[in-house]
Tab-separated table of C-alpha atoms in Angstrom:
chain	number	residue	atom	x	y	z
A	244	MET	CA	-21.190	0.869	-1.822
A	245	LEU	CA	-19.122	-2.271	-1.190
A	246	GLU	CA	-21.835	-4.493	-2.671
A	247	THR	CA	-22.286	-2.259	-5.733
A	248	ILE	CA	-18.586	-2.116	-6.578
A	249	ALA	CA	-17.975	-5.806	-5.842
A	250	SER	CA	-20.696	-6.736	-8.317
A	251	HIS	CA	-18.549	-5.299	-11.134
A	252	LEU	CA	-15.283	-6.940	-10.114
A	253	ASP	CA	-15.844	-10.095	-12.167
A	254	SER	CA	-15.647	-8.146	-15.423
A	255	LEU	CA	-12.626	-6.154	-14.222
A	256	ALA	CA	-10.837	-9.299	-13.028
A	257	ALA	CA	-11.057	-10.733	-16.544
A	258	LEU	CA	-8.916	-7.798	-17.708
A	259	ALA	CA	-6.432	-8.074	-14.820
A	260	PRO	CA	-3.576	-9.819	-16.705
A	261	MET	CA	-3.270	-6.812	-19.035
A	262	TRP	CA	-4.770	-3.875	-17.148
A	263	GLY	CA	-4.695	-4.970	-13.504
A	264	LEU	CA	-1.868	-2.697	-12.357
A	265	LEU	CA	-3.408	0.304	-14.101
A	266	PHE	CA	-6.745	-0.444	-12.405
A	267	ILE	CA	-4.999	-0.623	-9.022
A	268	PHE	CA	-3.274	2.717	-9.563
A	269	VAL	CA	-6.371	4.521	-10.819
A	270	PHE	CA	-8.733	3.181	-8.158
A	271	MET	CA	-6.279	3.784	-5.312
A	272	THR	CA	-5.806	7.339	-6.589
A	273	ILE	CA	-9.563	7.812	-6.444
A	274	GLU	CA	-9.732	6.172	-3.000
A	275	SER	CA	-7.049	8.466	-1.616
A	276	SER	CA	-8.610	11.643	-3.004
A	277	PHE	CA	-11.793	13.325	-1.800
A	278	VAL	CA	-14.017	10.844	-3.678
A	279	PRO	CA	-15.514	8.254	-1.269
A	280	PHE	CA	-14.258	4.866	-2.447
A	281	PRO	CA	-13.301	1.827	-0.329
A	282	SER	CA	-9.703	0.644	-0.642
A	283	GLU	CA	-10.845	-2.846	0.419
A	284	VAL	CA	-12.390	-3.467	-3.019
A	285	VAL	CA	-9.077	-2.633	-4.668
A	286	MET	CA	-6.216	-4.105	-2.664
A	287	ILE	CA	-7.943	-7.242	-1.331
A	288	PRO	CA	-8.900	-8.413	-4.856
A	289	ALA	CA	-5.409	-7.378	-6.042
A	290	GLY	CA	-3.810	-9.696	-3.494
A	291	PHE	CA	-6.315	-12.413	-4.345
A	292	LEU	CA	-5.554	-12.205	-8.071
A	293	ALA	CA	-1.813	-12.107	-7.384
A	294	ALA	CA	-2.045	-15.311	-5.322
A	295	ARG	CA	-3.816	-17.041	-8.210
A	296	GLY	CA	-1.344	-15.839	-10.824
A	297	GLU	CA	-3.877	-13.622	-12.578
A	298	LEU	CA	-2.036	-10.301	-12.541
A	299	GLY	CA	0.279	-11.304	-15.365
A	300	ILE	CA	3.447	-10.889	-13.288
A	301	GLY	CA	5.882	-13.733	-12.644
A	302	SER	CA	5.459	-15.504	-9.328
A	303	PRO	CA	2.472	-14.826	-7.055
A	304	LEU	CA	4.700	-13.368	-4.332
A	305	ALA	CA	6.376	-10.989	-6.765
A	306	ALA	CA	2.973	-10.013	-8.127
A	307	VAL	CA	1.575	-9.083	-4.710
A	308	TRP	CA	4.557	-6.877	-3.905
A	309	VAL	CA	4.291	-5.130	-7.266
A	310	ALA	CA	0.561	-4.619	-6.613
A	311	ILE	CA	1.378	-3.105	-3.202
A	312	ALA	CA	3.936	-0.737	-4.732
A	313	VAL	CA	1.459	0.399	-7.378
A	314	GLY	CA	-1.226	0.790	-4.699
A	315	VAL	CA	1.061	3.032	-2.643
A	316	LEU	CA	1.843	5.163	-5.702
A	317	GLY	CA	-1.878	5.509	-6.362
A	318	SER	CA	-2.478	6.465	-2.728
A	319	LEU	CA	0.208	9.140	-2.961
A	320	ALA	CA	-1.263	10.489	-6.199
A	321	GLY	CA	-4.691	10.848	-4.596
A	322	ALA	CA	-3.198	12.362	-1.459
A	323	TYR	CA	-1.406	14.954	-3.600
A	324	VAL	CA	-4.763	15.910	-5.139
A	325	ASN	CA	-6.140	16.694	-1.674
A	326	TYR	CA	-2.924	18.326	-0.491
A	327	TYR	CA	-2.603	20.716	-3.442
A	328	LEU	CA	-6.321	21.429	-3.575
A	329	ALA	CA	-6.223	22.534	0.063
A	330	LEU	CA	-2.941	24.399	-0.442
A	331	TRP	CA	-4.286	26.394	-3.379
A	332	VAL	CA	-7.850	27.173	-2.337
A	333	GLY	CA	-7.510	27.338	1.467
A	334	LYS	CA	-9.807	26.384	4.321
A	335	PRO	CA	-12.480	29.120	3.886
A	336	PHE	CA	-13.132	27.990	0.306
A	337	LEU	CA	-13.383	24.326	1.366
A	338	GLU	CA	-15.726	25.187	4.219
A	339	LYS	CA	-18.007	27.000	1.795
A	340	TYR	CA	-17.762	24.777	-1.283
A	341	GLY	CA	-16.472	21.505	0.153
A	342	LYS	CA	-19.816	19.792	-0.456
A	343	TRP	CA	-18.991	19.834	-4.171
A	344	PHE	CA	-15.931	17.713	-3.339
A	345	PHE	CA	-17.835	15.229	-1.107
A	346	LEU	CA	-16.366	17.086	1.869
A	347	LYS	CA	-18.713	17.819	4.751
A	348	PRO	CA	-17.832	20.821	6.979
A	349	ALA	CA	-17.912	18.663	10.125
A	350	ALA	CA	-15.507	16.134	8.596
A	351	LEU	CA	-13.157	18.910	7.465
A	352	GLU	CA	-13.199	20.496	10.903
A	353	ARG	CA	-12.495	17.173	12.599
A	354	ALA	CA	-9.565	16.439	10.289
A	355	CYS	CA	-8.113	19.896	10.954
A	356	GLU	CA	-8.516	19.442	14.723
A	357	VAL	CA	-6.662	16.115	14.642
A	358	PHE	CA	-3.849	17.510	12.495
A	359	ASN	CA	-3.461	20.693	14.548
A	360	LYS	CA	-3.432	18.763	17.818
A	361	TYR	CA	-1.069	15.937	16.923
A	362	GLY	CA	1.027	17.392	14.104
A	363	ALA	CA	2.597	16.003	10.970
A	364	ALA	CA	2.766	12.417	12.243
A	365	THR	CA	-1.026	12.196	11.884
A	366	THR	CA	-0.544	11.876	8.121
A	367	PHE	CA	1.073	8.520	8.916
A	368	VAL	CA	-1.272	7.195	11.594
A	369	CYS	CA	-4.511	8.415	10.023
A	370	ARG	CA	-3.825	6.613	6.746
A	371	MET	CA	-4.979	3.502	8.643
A	372	VAL	CA	-8.052	5.050	10.261
A	373	PRO	CA	-11.394	4.688	8.441
A	374	ALA	CA	-13.354	7.866	7.632
A	375	ILE	CA	-10.374	10.186	8.144
A	376	ARG	CA	-7.866	8.285	5.982
A	377	GLN	CA	-8.400	10.403	2.879
A	378	LEU	CA	-9.231	13.679	4.617
A	379	ILE	CA	-6.026	14.036	6.635
A	380	SER	CA	-4.183	15.231	3.513
A	381	ILE	CA	-6.393	18.330	3.407
A	382	PRO	CA	-5.285	19.952	6.710
A	383	ALA	CA	-1.708	19.062	5.754
A	384	GLY	CA	-2.159	21.178	2.631
A	385	ILE	CA	-3.881	23.963	4.535
A	386	ALA	CA	-0.983	24.043	7.018
A	387	LYS	CA	1.553	23.988	4.141
A	388	MET	CA	3.261	20.911	5.538
A	389	PRO	CA	6.630	20.410	3.775
A	390	LEU	CA	6.055	18.203	0.747
A	391	GLY	CA	8.953	15.884	1.588
A	392	SER	CA	7.601	15.130	5.062
A	393	PHE	CA	4.073	14.797	3.718
A	394	THR	CA	5.222	12.309	1.080
A	395	LEU	CA	7.245	10.284	3.581
A	396	PHE	CA	4.537	9.995	6.238
A	397	THR	CA	1.712	9.458	3.751
A	398	GLY	CA	3.711	6.861	1.830
A	399	LEU	CA	4.580	4.955	4.998
A	400	GLY	CA	0.999	4.962	6.250
A	401	ALA	CA	-0.405	3.988	2.870
A	402	GLY	CA	2.264	1.298	2.591
A	403	VAL	CA	1.208	-0.327	5.853
A	404	TRP	CA	-2.488	-0.240	4.953
A	405	THR	CA	-2.145	-1.483	1.370
A	406	THR	CA	0.197	-4.259	2.505
A	407	ILE	CA	-2.319	-5.466	5.085
A	408	LEU	CA	-5.178	-5.505	2.590
A	409	ALA	CA	-3.131	-7.090	-0.194
A	410	PHE	CA	-1.873	-9.916	2.022
A	411	VAL	CA	-5.360	-10.518	3.382
A	412	GLY	CA	-6.454	-11.046	-0.218
A	413	TYR	CA	-3.312	-13.056	-0.934
A	414	GLY	CA	-4.033	-15.381	1.976
A	415	LEU	CA	-7.624	-15.867	0.863
A	416	GLY	CA	-6.443	-16.509	-2.682
A	417	LYS	CA	-4.204	-19.295	-1.423
A	418	SER	CA	-6.693	-20.855	0.974
A	419	ALA	CA	-10.195	-20.181	-0.332
A	420	GLY	CA	-11.884	-22.241	-2.995
A	421	ASP	CA	-14.617	-20.779	-5.148
A	422	ILE	CA	-15.624	-17.447	-3.685
A	423	THR	CA	-17.478	-14.450	-5.064
A	424	TYR	CA	-15.834	-11.058	-5.037
A	425	LEU	CA	-18.466	-9.764	-2.658
A	426	GLU	CA	-17.662	-12.617	-0.242
A	427	LEU	CA	-13.961	-11.961	-0.764
A	428	CYS	CA	-14.224	-8.241	0.000
A	429	THR	CA	-16.597	-8.744	2.928
A	430	LYS	CA	-14.500	-11.466	4.560
A	431	GLY	CA	-11.260	-9.633	3.835
A	432	LYS	CA	-12.602	-6.403	5.283
A	433	GLU	CA	-13.617	-8.235	8.469
A	434	MET	CA	-10.150	-9.798	8.766
A	435	ALA	CA	-8.431	-6.433	8.292
A	436	ALA	CA	-10.770	-4.746	10.786
A	437	ALA	CA	-10.071	-7.426	13.394
A	438	ASN	CA	-6.354	-6.554	13.338
A	439	LEU	CA	-6.789	-2.800	12.902
A	440	PRO	CA	-6.513	-1.878	16.634
A	441	LEU	CA	-3.139	-3.623	16.829
A	442	VAL	CA	-1.925	-1.911	13.668
A	443	ILE	CA	-3.081	1.535	14.813
A	444	GLY	CA	-1.523	0.941	18.222
A	445	GLY	CA	1.810	0.178	16.590
A	446	ALA	CA	1.493	3.228	14.347
A	447	LEU	CA	0.738	5.454	17.337
A	448	ALA	CA	3.782	4.083	19.147
A	449	LEU	CA	5.993	4.877	16.151
A	450	ALA	CA	4.474	8.345	15.818
A	451	GLY	CA	5.031	8.990	19.518
A	452	LEU	CA	8.633	7.892	19.201
A	453	TYR	CA	9.095	10.247	16.254
A	454	VAL	CA	7.634	13.188	18.213
A	455	LEU	CA	9.831	12.399	21.214
A	456	ILE	CA	12.988	12.175	19.134
A	457	SER	CA	12.079	15.412	17.297
A	458	LYS	CA	11.628	17.256	20.598
A	459	LEU	CA	14.938	15.941	21.943
A	460	VAL	CA	16.747	17.031	18.788
A	461	MET	CA	15.148	20.503	18.939
A	462	ARG	CA	16.116	20.889	22.601
A	463	ARG	CA	19.685	19.905	21.856
A	464	GLU	CA	19.879	22.352	18.943
A	465	GLY	CA	18.359	25.081	21.150
A	466	ALA	CA	20.906	24.420	23.885
A	467	GLU	CA	23.714	24.792	21.412
């Protein structure tokens, strides 16, 4: 899929000064929903174009931060699609008809297991984990996770991931010479993957701290 999408990026990049931010929002919405779509072919080129002044926004550094903000909004929009879909139709419907939404029963079950075992903080950590990144919004909807908490954790997780990808592309835009979009996405994906264990480790530490603090607060309230 990466090769197929990257082959069309040249034509899209030509439209970036006028439509780039809209493309970022739309494609990140798709990526964050149940449709399989790699975020690497969105945010890495976005950072690359920002570094080269081709997003039509002031300075390159301002452009990359605007691209990140739009990417996060798109991620939230797609996550809301999954969240409300699951909230409205429920798990039995998704188990039976999930294949029509590119949702395999085994993947749904795994996402539900992770959410049920580790709680709301998984919507933060799992936004950085391949294969489960999009799906974790579904068990959150099934469990009727409070929308405010869902938005906060999903936005934070998506923010970390989109920032990493955008600055990978930004760095390549500043340092690389002539490079095809396929080479850009492939190299950028490898760079992001190389640092992913460290990022996930940090996210897990933050999630653990959140759980610990929550338990301490609940104990204190119970004692009172």
